[in-house]
């Protein structure tokens, strides 16, 4: 059975059972608290919470969709048999129409009868599998009801798991959540059925997060229980088409088979996943940049460009558009190629310069490899191709050494004078207090500049004294008076809202993936802190910052001038 038939059968199956077919929403979500669309339920959130009426909007309490989804959290797993960044999620939903009994019966019938697959086992929620229910704020009982329903259908291999495996809720943000029951075929989880009984309220208490305590959730029962299910089309296709992995299915085979035979399998899979993901992101309006979803796209594209230097990537894009364009009408060939060509020519200039330097070297040790990386952005993988003796460990060690040197330099510079807290040094507490306010204001300024001037803006440096903050950034012309007051207004609005400043610790790679702004020439440790101010600003930083933006006072730009070619300089004060 071809994938297109699976898609059609899924939609028809649920349509015949009273569900309204709803089109996939964009990969760029309407909800600004999330970077990209990661699940089918996202567009239905207001129907679960009761803010919107499904009868009014869909003429039914039940819907079915095939949702374009993208999970940055899986980026490092790509290359194995089942993980992807972009995937298609089949899902049926109910907002008070039906609950556990029908949801489980539908899923069973679809898998066993429509798809002709044998279920290995299913899992249900059981809190006794956890050591405790810390952070839930309420006791969620074991889901014996689902267990009984499965048994009545003849499924007796039922596993019980706790919160980590069988309770679904959005991570880091608020939303509907509840216990799940999951279906396993050939040892792989293929269908996740969520019973939304609660609203998960994330506590963003500033003190709690400043102490790096886990962000805890409070579960509030929803007025009406709902059903949210999600099944990856790719994994289902593996089972239905009796393949060993997703790349052998008809969703990928036409793409991966274009790649040279002598490429390592993992490399082929990464190119295939990333270029497919990039095509869909571009089609939904994401453009390569240095922040948020633009940065995710840039990472995908550049990795493909590095790995696929000997590959005709443009024709690979055309293969993808042909393969998916029938179902996804938004895939516009010429637009996608245009965005690809632009990024490719920008990146290949840096790549060529670095390659020239690399050719000049007779041997490449970890030190010179790091220099090439630092000066030209030449990725490790490319250097490694030319220098088989280079090892990832030595390269990483060099990276580490470099960071220690710059840290030691900073300590020497400030050593012993005054108080040092995170990134700031002051001669007394009062000075620290004003510098801290200016420091948070600088984050707001950085974010506001991105919002007003676009993604060309890139931080080049900043300096904070007790009198003012000075901020340098890449931009190719003088700012107009309107732009300056727009930036000021945005910052002052954020101050007025008195947003809490939230701090989270995470690995550097994860922080970059999360879309946080960071200073490209900065040297960051492996574990970094990300400071978030509502959805307004998100930035990697050593602190310190004010607890909430209200403490900053009024923000004013006093000067905007050129600092050097292509670099602007802003001086601003808080009053
Ligand atoms: N929201 C659940 C998931 O993403 C089911 O759709 O797995």
GROMACS .gro file of N, CA and C in nm, residues 111 117-124 150 155 157-161 164-166 180-193 235 239:
model
  105
  111UNK      N    1  -0.585  -0.008   1.281
  111UNK     CA    2  -0.457  -0.080   1.271
  111UNK      C    3  -0.480  -0.226   1.228
  117UNK      N    4  -0.246  -0.494   1.036
  117UNK     CA    5  -0.124  -0.512   1.117
  117UNK      C    6  -0.155  -0.580   1.250
  118UNK      N    7  -0.056  -0.653   1.299
  118UNK     CA    8  -0.071  -0.716   1.431
  118UNK      C    9  -0.013  -0.623   1.536
  119UNK      N   10  -0.088  -0.602   1.643
  119UNK     CA   11  -0.039  -0.518   1.753
  119UNK      C   12   0.048  -0.606   1.844
  120UNK      N   13   0.174  -0.563   1.867
  120UNK     CA   14   0.262  -0.637   1.961
  120UNK      C   15   0.209  -0.626   2.102
  121UNK      N   16   0.197  -0.502   2.141
  121UNK     CA   17   0.146  -0.473   2.274
  121UNK      C   18   0.101  -0.328   2.281
  122UNK      N   19   0.029  -0.295   2.389
  122UNK     CA   20  -0.010  -0.155   2.411
  122UNK      C   21   0.041  -0.115   2.550
  123UNK      N   22   0.042   0.014   2.577
  123UNK     CA   23   0.082   0.058   2.711
  123UNK      C   24  -0.026   0.150   2.767
  124UNK      N   25  -0.038   0.150   2.900
  124UNK     CA   26  -0.133   0.241   2.966
  124UNK      C   27  -0.064   0.310   3.083
  150UNK      N   28  -0.898  -0.241   2.623
  150UNK     CA   29  -0.806  -0.321   2.540
  150UNK      C   30  -0.833  -0.471   2.558
  155UNK      N   31  -0.681  -0.775   2.329
  155UNK     CA   32  -0.539  -0.740   2.345
  155UNK      C   33  -0.502  -0.763   2.492
  157UNK      N   34  -0.156  -0.823   2.592
  157UNK     CA   35  -0.020  -0.781   2.625
  157UNK      C   36  -0.020  -0.630   2.652
  158UNK      N   37  -0.042  -0.597   2.779
  158UNK     CA   38  -0.058  -0.457   2.817
  158UNK      C   39   0.053  -0.418   2.915
  159UNK      N   40   0.135  -0.321   2.876
  159UNK     CA   41   0.242  -0.276   2.966
  159UNK      C   42   0.198  -0.151   3.038
  160UNK      N   43   0.256  -0.131   3.157
  160UNK     CA   44   0.218  -0.013   3.235
  160UNK      C   45   0.340   0.075   3.256
  161UNK      N   46   0.325   0.200   3.221
  161UNK     CA   47   0.436   0.294   3.238
  161UNK      C   48   0.388   0.418   3.310
  164UNK      N   49   0.677   0.953   3.251
  164UNK     CA   50   0.769   0.984   3.142
  164UNK      C   51   0.717   0.927   3.008
  165UNK      N   52   0.664   0.805   3.013
  165UNK     CA   53   0.621   0.740   2.888
  165UNK      C   54   0.474   0.758   2.856
  166UNK      N   55   0.391   0.759   2.957
  166UNK     CA   56   0.247   0.756   2.929
  166UNK      C   57   0.167   0.874   2.986
  180UNK      N   58  -0.189   0.870   2.854
  180UNK     CA   59  -0.196   0.819   2.717
  180UNK      C   60  -0.205   0.667   2.717
  181UNK      N   61  -0.248   0.615   2.603
  181UNK     CA   62  -0.233   0.473   2.577
  181UNK      C   63  -0.167   0.465   2.441
  182UNK      N   64  -0.066   0.376   2.429
  182UNK     CA   65   0.014   0.375   2.307
  182UNK      C   66   0.018   0.237   2.244
  183UNK      N   67   0.023   0.237   2.111
  183UNK     CA   68   0.019   0.111   2.036
  183UNK      C   69   0.156   0.082   1.977
  184UNK      N   70   0.204  -0.040   1.998
  184UNK     CA   71   0.335  -0.081   1.947
  184UNK      C   72   0.319  -0.190   1.840
  185UNK      N   73   0.386  -0.166   1.727
  185UNK     CA   74   0.386  -0.266   1.620
  185UNK      C   75   0.533  -0.293   1.585
  186UNK      N   76   0.570  -0.417   1.572
  186UNK     CA   77   0.710  -0.455   1.545
  186UNK      C   78   0.806  -0.387   1.644
  187UNK      N   79   0.766  -0.377   1.766
  187UNK     CA   80   0.854  -0.323   1.870
  187UNK      C   81   0.865  -0.171   1.871
  188UNK      N   82   0.798  -0.104   1.777
  188UNK     CA   83   0.809   0.042   1.770
  188UNK      C   84   0.675   0.107   1.804
  189UNK      N   85   0.682   0.215   1.880
  189UNK     CA   86   0.558   0.286   1.913
  189UNK      C   87   0.507   0.354   1.786
  190UNK      N   88   0.383   0.324   1.748
  190UNK     CA   89   0.336   0.393   1.628
  190UNK      C   90   0.219   0.488   1.652
  191UNK      N   91   0.144   0.467   1.759
  191UNK     CA   92   0.027   0.555   1.776
  191UNK      C   93   0.017   0.596   1.922
  192UNK      N   94   0.005   0.725   1.942
  192UNK     CA   95  -0.007   0.780   2.076
  192UNK      C   96  -0.146   0.839   2.093
  193UNK      N   97  -0.223   0.784   2.187
  193UNK     CA   98  -0.360   0.832   2.208
  193UNK      C   99  -0.364   0.902   2.343
  235UNK      N  100   0.644   0.599   1.021
  235UNK     CA  101   0.657   0.474   1.096
  235UNK      C  102   0.547   0.375   1.058
  239UNK      N  103   0.572  -0.029   0.873
  239UNK     CA  104   0.501  -0.151   0.910
  239UNK      C  105   0.415  -0.201   0.794
   0.00000   0.00000   0.00000
